[in-house]
Short mmCIF file of C-alpha atoms in Angstrom, two decimals:
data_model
loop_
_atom_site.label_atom_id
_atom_site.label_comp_id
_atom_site.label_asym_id
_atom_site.label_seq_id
_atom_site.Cartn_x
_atom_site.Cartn_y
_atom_site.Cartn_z
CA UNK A 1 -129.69 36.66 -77.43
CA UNK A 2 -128.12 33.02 -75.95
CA UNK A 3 -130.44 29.92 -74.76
CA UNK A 4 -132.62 30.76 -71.94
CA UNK A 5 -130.94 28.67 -68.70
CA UNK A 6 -134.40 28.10 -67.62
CA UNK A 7 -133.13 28.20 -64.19
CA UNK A 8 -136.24 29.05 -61.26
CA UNK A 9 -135.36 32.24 -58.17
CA UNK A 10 -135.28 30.64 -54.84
CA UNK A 11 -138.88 31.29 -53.42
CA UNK A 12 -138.48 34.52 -50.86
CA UNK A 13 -137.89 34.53 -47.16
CA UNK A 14 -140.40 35.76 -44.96
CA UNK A 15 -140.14 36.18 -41.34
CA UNK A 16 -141.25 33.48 -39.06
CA UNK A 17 -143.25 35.95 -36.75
CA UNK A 18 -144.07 36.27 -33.21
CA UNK A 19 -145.93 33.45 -33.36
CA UNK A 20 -143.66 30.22 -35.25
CA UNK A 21 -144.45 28.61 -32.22
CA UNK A 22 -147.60 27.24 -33.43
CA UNK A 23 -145.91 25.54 -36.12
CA UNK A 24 -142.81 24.75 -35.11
CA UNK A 25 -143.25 24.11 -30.92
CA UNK A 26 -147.18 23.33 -30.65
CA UNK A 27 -146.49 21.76 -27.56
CA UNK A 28 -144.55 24.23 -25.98
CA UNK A 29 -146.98 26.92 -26.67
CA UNK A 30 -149.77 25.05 -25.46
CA UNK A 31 -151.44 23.55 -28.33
CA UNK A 32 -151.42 20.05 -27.70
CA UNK A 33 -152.86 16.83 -28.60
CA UNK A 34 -152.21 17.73 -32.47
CA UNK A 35 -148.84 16.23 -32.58
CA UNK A 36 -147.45 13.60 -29.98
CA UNK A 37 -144.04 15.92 -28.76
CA UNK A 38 -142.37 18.72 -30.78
CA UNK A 39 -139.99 17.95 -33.05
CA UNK A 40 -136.22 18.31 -31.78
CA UNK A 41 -136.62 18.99 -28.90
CA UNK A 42 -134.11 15.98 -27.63
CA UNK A 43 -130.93 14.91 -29.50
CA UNK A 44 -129.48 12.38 -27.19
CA UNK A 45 -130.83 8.99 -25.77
CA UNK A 46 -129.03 6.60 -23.41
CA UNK A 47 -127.51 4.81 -26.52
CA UNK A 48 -125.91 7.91 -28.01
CA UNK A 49 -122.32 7.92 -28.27
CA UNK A 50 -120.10 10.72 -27.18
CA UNK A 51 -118.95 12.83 -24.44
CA UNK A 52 -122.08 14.59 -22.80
CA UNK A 53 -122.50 18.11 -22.96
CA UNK A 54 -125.36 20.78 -22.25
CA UNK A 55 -125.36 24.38 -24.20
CA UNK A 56 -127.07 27.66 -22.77
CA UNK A 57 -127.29 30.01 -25.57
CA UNK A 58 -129.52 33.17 -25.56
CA UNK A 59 -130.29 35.72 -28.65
CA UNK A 60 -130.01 39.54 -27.86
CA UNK A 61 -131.10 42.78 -29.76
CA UNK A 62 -129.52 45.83 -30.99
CA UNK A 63 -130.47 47.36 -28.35
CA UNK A 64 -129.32 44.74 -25.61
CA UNK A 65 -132.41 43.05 -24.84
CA UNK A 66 -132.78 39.38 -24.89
CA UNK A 67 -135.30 37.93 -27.55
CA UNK A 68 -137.99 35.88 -25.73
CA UNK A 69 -139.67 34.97 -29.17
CA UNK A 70 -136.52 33.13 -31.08
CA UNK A 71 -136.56 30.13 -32.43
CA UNK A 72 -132.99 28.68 -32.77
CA UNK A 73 -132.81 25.33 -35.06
CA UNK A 74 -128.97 23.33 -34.47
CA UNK A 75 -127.22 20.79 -36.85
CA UNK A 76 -124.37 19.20 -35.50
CA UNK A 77 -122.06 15.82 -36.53
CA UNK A 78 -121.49 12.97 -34.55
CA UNK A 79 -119.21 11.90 -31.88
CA UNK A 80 -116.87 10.94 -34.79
CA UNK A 81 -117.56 14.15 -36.98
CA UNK A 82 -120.24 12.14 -39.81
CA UNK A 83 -123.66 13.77 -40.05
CA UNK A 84 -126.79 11.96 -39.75
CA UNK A 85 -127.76 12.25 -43.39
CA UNK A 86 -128.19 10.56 -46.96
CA UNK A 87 -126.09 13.12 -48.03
CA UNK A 88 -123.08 12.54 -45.99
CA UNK A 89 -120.62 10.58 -47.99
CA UNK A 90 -117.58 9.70 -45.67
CA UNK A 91 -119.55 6.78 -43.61
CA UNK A 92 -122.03 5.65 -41.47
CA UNK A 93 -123.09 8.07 -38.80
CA UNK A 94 -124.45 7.14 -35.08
CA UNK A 95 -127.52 5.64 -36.04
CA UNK A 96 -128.44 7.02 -31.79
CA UNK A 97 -128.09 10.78 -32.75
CA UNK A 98 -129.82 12.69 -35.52
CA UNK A 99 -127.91 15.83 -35.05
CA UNK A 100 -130.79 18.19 -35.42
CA UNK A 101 -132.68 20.13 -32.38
CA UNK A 102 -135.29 22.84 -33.07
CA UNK A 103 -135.21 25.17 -29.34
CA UNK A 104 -137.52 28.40 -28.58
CA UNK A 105 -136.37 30.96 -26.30
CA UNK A 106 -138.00 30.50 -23.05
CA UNK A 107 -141.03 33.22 -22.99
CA UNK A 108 -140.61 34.98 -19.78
CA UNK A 109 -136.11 34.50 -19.64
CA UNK A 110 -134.98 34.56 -23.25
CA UNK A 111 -133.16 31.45 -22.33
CA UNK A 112 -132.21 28.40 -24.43
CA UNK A 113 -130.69 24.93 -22.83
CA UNK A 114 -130.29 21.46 -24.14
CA UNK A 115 -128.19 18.63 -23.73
CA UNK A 116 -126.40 17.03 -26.68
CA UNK A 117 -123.14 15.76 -27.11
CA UNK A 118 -119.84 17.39 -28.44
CA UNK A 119 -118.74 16.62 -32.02
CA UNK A 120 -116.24 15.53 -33.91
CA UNK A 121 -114.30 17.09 -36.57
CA UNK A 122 -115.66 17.79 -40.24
CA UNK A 123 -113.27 18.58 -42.89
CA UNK A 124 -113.20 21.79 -45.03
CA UNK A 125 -112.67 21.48 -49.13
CA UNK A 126 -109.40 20.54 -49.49
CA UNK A 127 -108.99 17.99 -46.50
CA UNK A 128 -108.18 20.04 -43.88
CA UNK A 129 -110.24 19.59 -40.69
CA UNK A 130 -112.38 22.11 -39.51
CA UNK A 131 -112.71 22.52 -35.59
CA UNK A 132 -115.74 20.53 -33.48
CA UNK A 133 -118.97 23.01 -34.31
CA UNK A 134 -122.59 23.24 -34.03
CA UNK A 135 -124.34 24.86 -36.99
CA UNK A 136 -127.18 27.64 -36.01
CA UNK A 137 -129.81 28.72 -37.85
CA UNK A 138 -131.79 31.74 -36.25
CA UNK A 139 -135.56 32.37 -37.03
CA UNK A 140 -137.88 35.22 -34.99
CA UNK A 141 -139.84 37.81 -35.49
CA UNK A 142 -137.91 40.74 -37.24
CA UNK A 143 -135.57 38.67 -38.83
CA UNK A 144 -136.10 38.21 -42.47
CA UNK A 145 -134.03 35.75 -43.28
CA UNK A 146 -133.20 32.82 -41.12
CA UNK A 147 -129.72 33.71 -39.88
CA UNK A 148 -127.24 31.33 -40.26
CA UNK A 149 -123.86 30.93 -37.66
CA UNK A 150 -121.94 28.25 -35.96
CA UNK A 151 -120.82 27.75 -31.85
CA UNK A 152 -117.34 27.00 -31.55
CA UNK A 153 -115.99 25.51 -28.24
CA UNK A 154 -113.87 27.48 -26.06
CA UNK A 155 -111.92 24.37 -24.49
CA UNK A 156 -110.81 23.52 -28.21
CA UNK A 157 -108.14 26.74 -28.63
CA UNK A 158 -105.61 24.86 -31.00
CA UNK A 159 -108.67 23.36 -33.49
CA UNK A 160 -109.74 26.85 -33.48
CA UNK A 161 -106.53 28.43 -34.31
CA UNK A 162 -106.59 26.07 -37.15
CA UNK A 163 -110.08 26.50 -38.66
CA UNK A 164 -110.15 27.41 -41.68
CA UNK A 165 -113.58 28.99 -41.46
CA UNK A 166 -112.83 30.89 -38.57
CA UNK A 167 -109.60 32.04 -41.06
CA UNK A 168 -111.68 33.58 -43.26
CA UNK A 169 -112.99 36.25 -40.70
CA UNK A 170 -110.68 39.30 -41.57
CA UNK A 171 -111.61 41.19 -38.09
CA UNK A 172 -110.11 38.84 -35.59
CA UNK A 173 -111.35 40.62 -32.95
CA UNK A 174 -114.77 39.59 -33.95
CA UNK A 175 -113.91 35.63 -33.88
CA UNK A 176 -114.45 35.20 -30.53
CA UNK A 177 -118.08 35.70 -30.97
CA UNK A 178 -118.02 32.55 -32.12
CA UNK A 179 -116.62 30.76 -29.21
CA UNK A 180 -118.85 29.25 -26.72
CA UNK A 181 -117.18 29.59 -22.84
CA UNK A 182 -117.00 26.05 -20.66
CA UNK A 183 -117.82 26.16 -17.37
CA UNK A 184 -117.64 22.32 -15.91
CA UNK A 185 -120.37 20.17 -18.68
CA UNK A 186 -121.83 23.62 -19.90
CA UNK A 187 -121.23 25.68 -22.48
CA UNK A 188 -122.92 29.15 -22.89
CA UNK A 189 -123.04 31.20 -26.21
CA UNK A 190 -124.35 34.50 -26.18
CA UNK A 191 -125.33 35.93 -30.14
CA UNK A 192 -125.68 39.61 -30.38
CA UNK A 193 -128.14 39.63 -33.58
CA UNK A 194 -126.44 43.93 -33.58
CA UNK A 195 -123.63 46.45 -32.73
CA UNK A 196 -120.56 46.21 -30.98
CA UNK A 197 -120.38 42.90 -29.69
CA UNK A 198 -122.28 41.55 -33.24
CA UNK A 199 -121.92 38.02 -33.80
CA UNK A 200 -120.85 36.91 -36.88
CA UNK A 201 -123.20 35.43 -39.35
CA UNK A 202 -122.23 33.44 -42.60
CA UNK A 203 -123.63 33.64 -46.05
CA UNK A 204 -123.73 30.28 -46.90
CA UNK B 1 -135.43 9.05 -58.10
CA UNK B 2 -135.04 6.15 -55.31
CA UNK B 3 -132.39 4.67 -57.45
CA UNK B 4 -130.51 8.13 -57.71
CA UNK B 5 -127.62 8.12 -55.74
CA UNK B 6 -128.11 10.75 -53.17
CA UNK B 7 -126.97 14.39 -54.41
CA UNK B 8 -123.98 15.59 -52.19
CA UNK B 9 -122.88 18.50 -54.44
CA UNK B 10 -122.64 22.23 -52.74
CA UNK B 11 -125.60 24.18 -53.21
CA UNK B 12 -126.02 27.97 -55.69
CA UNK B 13 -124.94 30.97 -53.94
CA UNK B 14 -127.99 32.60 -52.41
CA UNK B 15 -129.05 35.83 -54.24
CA UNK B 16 -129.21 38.27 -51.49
CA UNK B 17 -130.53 40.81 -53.96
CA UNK B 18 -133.64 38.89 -54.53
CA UNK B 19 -134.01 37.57 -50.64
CA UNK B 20 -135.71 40.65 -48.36
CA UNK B 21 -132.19 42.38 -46.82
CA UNK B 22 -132.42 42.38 -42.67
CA UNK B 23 -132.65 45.69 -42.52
CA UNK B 24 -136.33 46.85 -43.70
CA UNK B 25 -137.22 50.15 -41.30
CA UNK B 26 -140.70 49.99 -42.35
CA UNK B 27 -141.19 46.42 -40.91
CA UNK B 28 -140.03 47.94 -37.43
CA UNK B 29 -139.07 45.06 -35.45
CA UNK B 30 -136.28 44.70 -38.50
CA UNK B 31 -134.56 47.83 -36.98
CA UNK B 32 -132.97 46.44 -34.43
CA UNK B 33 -132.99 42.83 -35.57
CA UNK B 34 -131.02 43.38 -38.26
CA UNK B 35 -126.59 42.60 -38.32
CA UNK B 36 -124.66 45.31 -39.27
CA UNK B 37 -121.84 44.06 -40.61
CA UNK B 38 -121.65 42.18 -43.66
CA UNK B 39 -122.17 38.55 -43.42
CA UNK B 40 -118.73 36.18 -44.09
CA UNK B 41 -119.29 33.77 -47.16
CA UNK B 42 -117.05 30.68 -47.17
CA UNK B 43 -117.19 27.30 -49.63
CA UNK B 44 -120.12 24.53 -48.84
CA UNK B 45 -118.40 21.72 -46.48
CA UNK B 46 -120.57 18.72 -45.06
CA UNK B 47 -121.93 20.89 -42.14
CA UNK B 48 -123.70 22.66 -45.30
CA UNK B 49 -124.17 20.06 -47.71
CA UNK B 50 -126.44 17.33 -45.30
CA UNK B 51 -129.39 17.78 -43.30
CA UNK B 52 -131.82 16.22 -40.94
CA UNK B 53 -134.08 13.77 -42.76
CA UNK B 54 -137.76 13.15 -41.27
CA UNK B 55 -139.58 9.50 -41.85
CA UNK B 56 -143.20 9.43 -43.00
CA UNK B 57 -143.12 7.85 -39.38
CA UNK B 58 -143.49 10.99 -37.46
CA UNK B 59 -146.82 11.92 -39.07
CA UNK B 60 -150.57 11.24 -37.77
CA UNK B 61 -153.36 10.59 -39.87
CA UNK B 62 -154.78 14.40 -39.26
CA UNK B 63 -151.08 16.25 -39.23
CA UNK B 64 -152.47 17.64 -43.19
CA UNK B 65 -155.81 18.45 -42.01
CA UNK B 66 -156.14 21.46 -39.92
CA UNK B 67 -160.22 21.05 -40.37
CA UNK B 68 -160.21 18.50 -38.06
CA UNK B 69 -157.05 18.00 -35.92
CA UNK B 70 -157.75 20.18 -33.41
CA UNK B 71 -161.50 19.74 -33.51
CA UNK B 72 -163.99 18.11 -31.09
CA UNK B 73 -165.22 14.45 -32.67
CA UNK B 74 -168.09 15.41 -35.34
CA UNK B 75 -167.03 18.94 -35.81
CA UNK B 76 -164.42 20.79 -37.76
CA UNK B 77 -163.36 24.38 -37.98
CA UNK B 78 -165.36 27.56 -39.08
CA UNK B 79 -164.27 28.84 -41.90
CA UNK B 80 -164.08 28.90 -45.76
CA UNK B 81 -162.89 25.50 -46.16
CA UNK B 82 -159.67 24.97 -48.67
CA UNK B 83 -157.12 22.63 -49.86
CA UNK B 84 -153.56 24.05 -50.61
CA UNK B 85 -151.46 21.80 -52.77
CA UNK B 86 -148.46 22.75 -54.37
CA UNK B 87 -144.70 20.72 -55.30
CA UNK B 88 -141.17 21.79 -53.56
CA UNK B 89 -138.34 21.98 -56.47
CA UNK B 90 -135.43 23.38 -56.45
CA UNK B 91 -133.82 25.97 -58.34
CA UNK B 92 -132.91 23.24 -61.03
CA UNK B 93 -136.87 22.29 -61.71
CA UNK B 94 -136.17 19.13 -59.95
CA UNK B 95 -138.49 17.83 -57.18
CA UNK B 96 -137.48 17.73 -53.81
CA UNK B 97 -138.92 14.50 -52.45
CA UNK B 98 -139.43 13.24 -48.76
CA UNK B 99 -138.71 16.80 -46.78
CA UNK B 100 -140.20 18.04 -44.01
CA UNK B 101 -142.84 20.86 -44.77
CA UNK B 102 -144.91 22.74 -42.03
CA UNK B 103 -147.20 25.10 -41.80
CA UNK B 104 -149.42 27.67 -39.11
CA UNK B 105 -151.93 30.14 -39.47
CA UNK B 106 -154.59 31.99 -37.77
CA UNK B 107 -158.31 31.07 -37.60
CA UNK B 108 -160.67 32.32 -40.04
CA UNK B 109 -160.96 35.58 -37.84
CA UNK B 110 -157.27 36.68 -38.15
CA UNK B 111 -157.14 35.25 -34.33
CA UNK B 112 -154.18 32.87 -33.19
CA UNK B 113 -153.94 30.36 -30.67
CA UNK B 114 -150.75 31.87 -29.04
CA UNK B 115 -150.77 33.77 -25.73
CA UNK B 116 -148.88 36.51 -26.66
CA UNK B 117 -151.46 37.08 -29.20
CA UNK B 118 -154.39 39.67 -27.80
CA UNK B 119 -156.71 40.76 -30.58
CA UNK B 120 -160.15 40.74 -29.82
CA UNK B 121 -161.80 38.20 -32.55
CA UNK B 122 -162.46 34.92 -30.77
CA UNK B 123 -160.71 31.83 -30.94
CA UNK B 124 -162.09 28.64 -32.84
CA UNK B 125 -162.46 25.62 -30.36
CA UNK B 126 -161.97 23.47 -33.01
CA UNK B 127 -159.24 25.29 -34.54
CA UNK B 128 -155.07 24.61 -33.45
CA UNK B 129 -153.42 26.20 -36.80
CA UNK B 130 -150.57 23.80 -37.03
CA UNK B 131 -150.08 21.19 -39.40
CA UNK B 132 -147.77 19.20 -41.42
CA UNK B 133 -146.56 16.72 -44.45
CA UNK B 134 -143.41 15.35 -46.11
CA UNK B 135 -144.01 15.85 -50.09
CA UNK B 136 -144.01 12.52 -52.10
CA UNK B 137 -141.24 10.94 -54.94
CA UNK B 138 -142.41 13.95 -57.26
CA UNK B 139 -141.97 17.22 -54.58
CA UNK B 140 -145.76 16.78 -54.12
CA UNK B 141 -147.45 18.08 -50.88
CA UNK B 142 -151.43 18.84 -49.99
CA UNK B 143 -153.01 19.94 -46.64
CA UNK B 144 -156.44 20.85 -46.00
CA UNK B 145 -157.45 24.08 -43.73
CA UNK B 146 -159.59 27.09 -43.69
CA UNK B 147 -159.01 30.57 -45.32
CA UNK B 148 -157.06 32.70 -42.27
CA UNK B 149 -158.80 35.83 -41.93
CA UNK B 150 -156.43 39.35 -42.38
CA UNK B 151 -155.28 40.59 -38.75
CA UNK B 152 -154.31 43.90 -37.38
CA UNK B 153 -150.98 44.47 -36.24
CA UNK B 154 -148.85 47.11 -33.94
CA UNK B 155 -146.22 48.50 -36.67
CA UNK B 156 -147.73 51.73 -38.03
CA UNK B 157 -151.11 53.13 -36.54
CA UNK B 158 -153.80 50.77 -38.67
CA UNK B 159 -151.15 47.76 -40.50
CA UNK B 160 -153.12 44.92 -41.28
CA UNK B 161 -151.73 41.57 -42.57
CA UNK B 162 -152.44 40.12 -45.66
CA UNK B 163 -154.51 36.60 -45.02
CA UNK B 164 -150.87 34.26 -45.00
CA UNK B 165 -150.50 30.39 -43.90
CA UNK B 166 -146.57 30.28 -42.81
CA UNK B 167 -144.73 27.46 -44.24
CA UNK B 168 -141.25 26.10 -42.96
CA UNK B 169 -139.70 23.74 -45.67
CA UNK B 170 -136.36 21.79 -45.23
CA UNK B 171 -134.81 20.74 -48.09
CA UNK B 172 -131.74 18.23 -48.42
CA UNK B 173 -128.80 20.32 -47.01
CA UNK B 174 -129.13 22.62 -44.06
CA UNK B 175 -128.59 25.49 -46.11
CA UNK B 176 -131.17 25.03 -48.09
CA UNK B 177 -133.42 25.87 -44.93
CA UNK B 178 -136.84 28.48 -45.45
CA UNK B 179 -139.29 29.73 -43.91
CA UNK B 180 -141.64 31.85 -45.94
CA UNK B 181 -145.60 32.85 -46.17
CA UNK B 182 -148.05 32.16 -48.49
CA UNK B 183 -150.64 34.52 -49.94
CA UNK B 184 -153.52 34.63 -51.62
CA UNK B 185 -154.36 35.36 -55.38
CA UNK B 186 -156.31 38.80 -55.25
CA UNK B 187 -156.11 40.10 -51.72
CA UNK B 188 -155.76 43.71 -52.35
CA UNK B 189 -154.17 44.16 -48.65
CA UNK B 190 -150.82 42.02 -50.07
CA UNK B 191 -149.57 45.41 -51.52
CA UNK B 192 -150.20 47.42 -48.05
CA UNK B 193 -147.99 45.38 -46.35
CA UNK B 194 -145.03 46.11 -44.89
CA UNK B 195 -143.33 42.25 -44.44
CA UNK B 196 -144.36 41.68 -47.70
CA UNK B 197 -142.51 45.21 -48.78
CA UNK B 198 -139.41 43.81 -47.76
CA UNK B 199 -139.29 41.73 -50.73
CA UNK B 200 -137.10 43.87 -53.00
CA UNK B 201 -138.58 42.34 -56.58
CA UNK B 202 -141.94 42.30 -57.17
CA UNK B 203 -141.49 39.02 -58.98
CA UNK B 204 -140.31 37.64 -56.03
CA UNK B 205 -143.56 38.52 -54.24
CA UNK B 206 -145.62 37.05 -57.06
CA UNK B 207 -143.55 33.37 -56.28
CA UNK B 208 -145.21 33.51 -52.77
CA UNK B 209 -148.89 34.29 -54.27
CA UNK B 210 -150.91 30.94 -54.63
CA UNK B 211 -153.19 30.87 -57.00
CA UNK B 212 -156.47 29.83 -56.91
CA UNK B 213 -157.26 26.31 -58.85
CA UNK B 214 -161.04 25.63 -59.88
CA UNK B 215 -159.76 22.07 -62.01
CA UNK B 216 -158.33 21.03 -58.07
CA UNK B 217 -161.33 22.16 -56.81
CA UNK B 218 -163.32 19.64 -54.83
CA UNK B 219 -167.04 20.37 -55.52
CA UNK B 220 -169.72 21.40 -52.55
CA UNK B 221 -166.51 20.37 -50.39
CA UNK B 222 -163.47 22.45 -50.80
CA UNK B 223 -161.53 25.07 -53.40
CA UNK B 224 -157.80 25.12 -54.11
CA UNK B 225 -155.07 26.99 -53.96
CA UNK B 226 -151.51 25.87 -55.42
CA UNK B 227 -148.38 27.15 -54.21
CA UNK B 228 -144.90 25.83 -55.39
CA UNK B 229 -142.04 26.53 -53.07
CA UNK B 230 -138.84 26.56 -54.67
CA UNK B 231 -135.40 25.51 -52.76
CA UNK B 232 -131.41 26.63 -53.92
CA UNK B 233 -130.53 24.32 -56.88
CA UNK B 234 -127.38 22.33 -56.16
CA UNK B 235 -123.85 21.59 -58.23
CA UNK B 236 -123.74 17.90 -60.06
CA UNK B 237 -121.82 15.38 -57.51
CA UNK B 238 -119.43 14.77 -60.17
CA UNK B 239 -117.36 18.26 -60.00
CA UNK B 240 -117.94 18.53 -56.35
CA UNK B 241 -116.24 15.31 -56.52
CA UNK B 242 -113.21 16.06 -58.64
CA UNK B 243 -113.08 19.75 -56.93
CA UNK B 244 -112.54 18.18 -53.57
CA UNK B 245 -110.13 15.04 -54.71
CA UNK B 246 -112.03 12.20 -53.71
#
């Protein structure tokens, strides 16, 4: 027998239910007066720097039905590509944008909208630059652990054809499930949690 | 730790054997909930490595009591009335200080206040079911609440949940992200259940069991539970460092 690593297992996932809502959107469900607004559920202010842009995303099923009990959580850089965090290394990040917005589906549509702004590039290990994205974390009911994807921008096709995490997808047909179509300000990104048109998820 | 430079190292491979899979057919709503196709692994970048931090600004005086902060002045909820106290580490035994950690429930009668939800015991007026803290230098957190009563469930003909509070915890990269439940030491209905059988390892089950703590115990007030919540441990900054050239 060697030394024990004395390591601890990462606590389990459960799923967030039909009801995460009370937790995570009070307000939006209704409960209110317990806590002022819901958290994340604005990114930008008037002093936010950066080109203006608003996303429409919706979740669907296996079997094609939009999911009108998601809760979709989004972690994005700055204008200049430097995240709001003590972890972020490479500088100073607009001290006007945290980067982090926490959106339920809307209960009767399914949909998802808010503004934010577009950002800039992050590099990859290595030092080469990885394409403007928006990091997704999926919670709901049925899903057992939080699933975990990123929104690409359809208007950016030569930093796409150069990321080097959309590189590692062997199946290239399945990399444009990760690009979000522009229409004027608006970008809208469909996920397919299942079958044909699956969108692809990272283990990260 | 406030002198510690902040940790920017990538984060331990998740160990998908020992997380539930997505596909669990017994949990029904997994079935067609679940990808497919195998998910695409790739090495941790900044977009993994940071995360949103939260200030101790955000809170109110009554966000870690759910006894009172939904409750008419002079009255609180109905209930068995409980503190649950526990520290967030990570997978290195270290404590993750100053993150975000929330938590819902339903009301001592498995009932909660959600539209969508329709069984017949009665909402608590003086009961929301939300709260929230951000643990302390040492990973601690505490809340006050009421037990949540067990709560019937459309998956198979007569499922019944185990009494759960629902934490989300953020830790101090994105990835290190959870959202988990919390059960209680000795509830014979935690083996019935099917979310709790998608757990693969029993062990793993018994890490989301809090146990009950007489010594925390508040006399004629309030007894404790204690549940520790454990986040991915993370690489030294030093490698990460030299691995990436900087």
């Amino acid at each position: 027998m060697a030394q024990d690593i004395n390591r601890l297992k990462e606590s389990a996932s459960q799923t967030a239910g039909p009801y995460v809502h009370i937790g995570l959107t009070p307000n939006f469900c209704g409960i209110e007066g317990i806590f002022p607004e819901d958290l994340g559920a604005s990114l930008i202010s008037d002093q936010t720097k950066g080109e203006r842009i608003s996303v429409e995303i919706r979740v669907f099923d296996g079997t094609g039905s939009v999911l009108k009990d998601a809760l979709v959580e989004t972690w994005q850089a700055d204008a200049e590509g430097l995240y709001n965090s003590p972890s972020e290394t490479r500088g100073a990040a607009d001290p006007a944008f945290s980067g982090w917005g926490r959106f339920p589906s809307d209960m009767e549509s399914g949909e998802i909208r808010f503004e934010t702004i577009k950002p800039g590039p992050v590099p990859f290990p290595g030092g080469r630059m990885m394409a403007p994205h928006i990091n997704l974390w999926i919670v709901a009911r049925g899903i057992n652990l939080g699933l975990a994807t990123r929104l690409y921008f359809g208007d950016e096709e030569a930093a796409n054809a150069e990321d080097p995490v959309l590189a590692r997808i062997e199946h290239r047909n399945r990399v444009p499930t990760l690009i979000a179509s522009r229409d004027g300000d608006v970008y809208t990104f469909d996920i397919h949690l299942q079958g044909e048109k699956e969108t692809v998820f990272f283990d990260i | 730790m406030k002198n510690q430079r902040p940790e920017t190292g990538g984060f331990f491979q998740r160990d998908r054997a020992w997380q539930p899979p997505a596909l669990t057919p017994l949990y029904k709503t997994s079935v067609v909930r679940s990808p497919q196709k195998a998910p695409i692994a790739f090495p941790h970048t900044p977009s993994e490595i940071t995360g949103p931090t939260f200030g101790h600004g955000i809170l109110g005086a009554l966000d870690n009591d759910l006894t009172l902060n939904h409750a008419r002045s002079g009255e609180s909820a109905i209930g068995p009335r409980i503190i649950v106290y526990g520290r967030v580490v990570d997978e290195n035994a270290r404590p993750v200080p100053n993150v975000l950690v929330e938590f819902w429930q339903a009301n001592a009668g498995g009932r909660y206040r959600h539209k969508k939800d329709g069984y017949l015991a009665p909402l608590d007026p003086n009961f929301g079911g939300c709260g929230r803290t951000i643990t302390d230098e040492d990973g601690n957190y505490s809340f006050r609440t009421i037990m949540p009563g067990a709560y019937p469930w459309p998956n198979g003909i007569n499922d019944w949940r185990p009494a759960h509070i629902h934490f989300s915890v953020f830790g101090h990269g994105f990835v290190q992200r959870l959202i988990t439940q919390m059960y209680f030491e000795g509830d014979p209905m935690i083996w019935k259940c099917p979310i709790v059988g998608t757990i693969p390892d029993r062990r793993a089950v018994e890490g989301l069991i809090a146990a009950l703590d007489m010594e925390a115990t508040v006399p004629m007030d309030a007894r404790a539970y204690k549940f520790d919540i454990v986040l991915r441990g993370r690489r030294s900054t030093l490698f990460e460092n030299r691995m990436e050239g900087n």
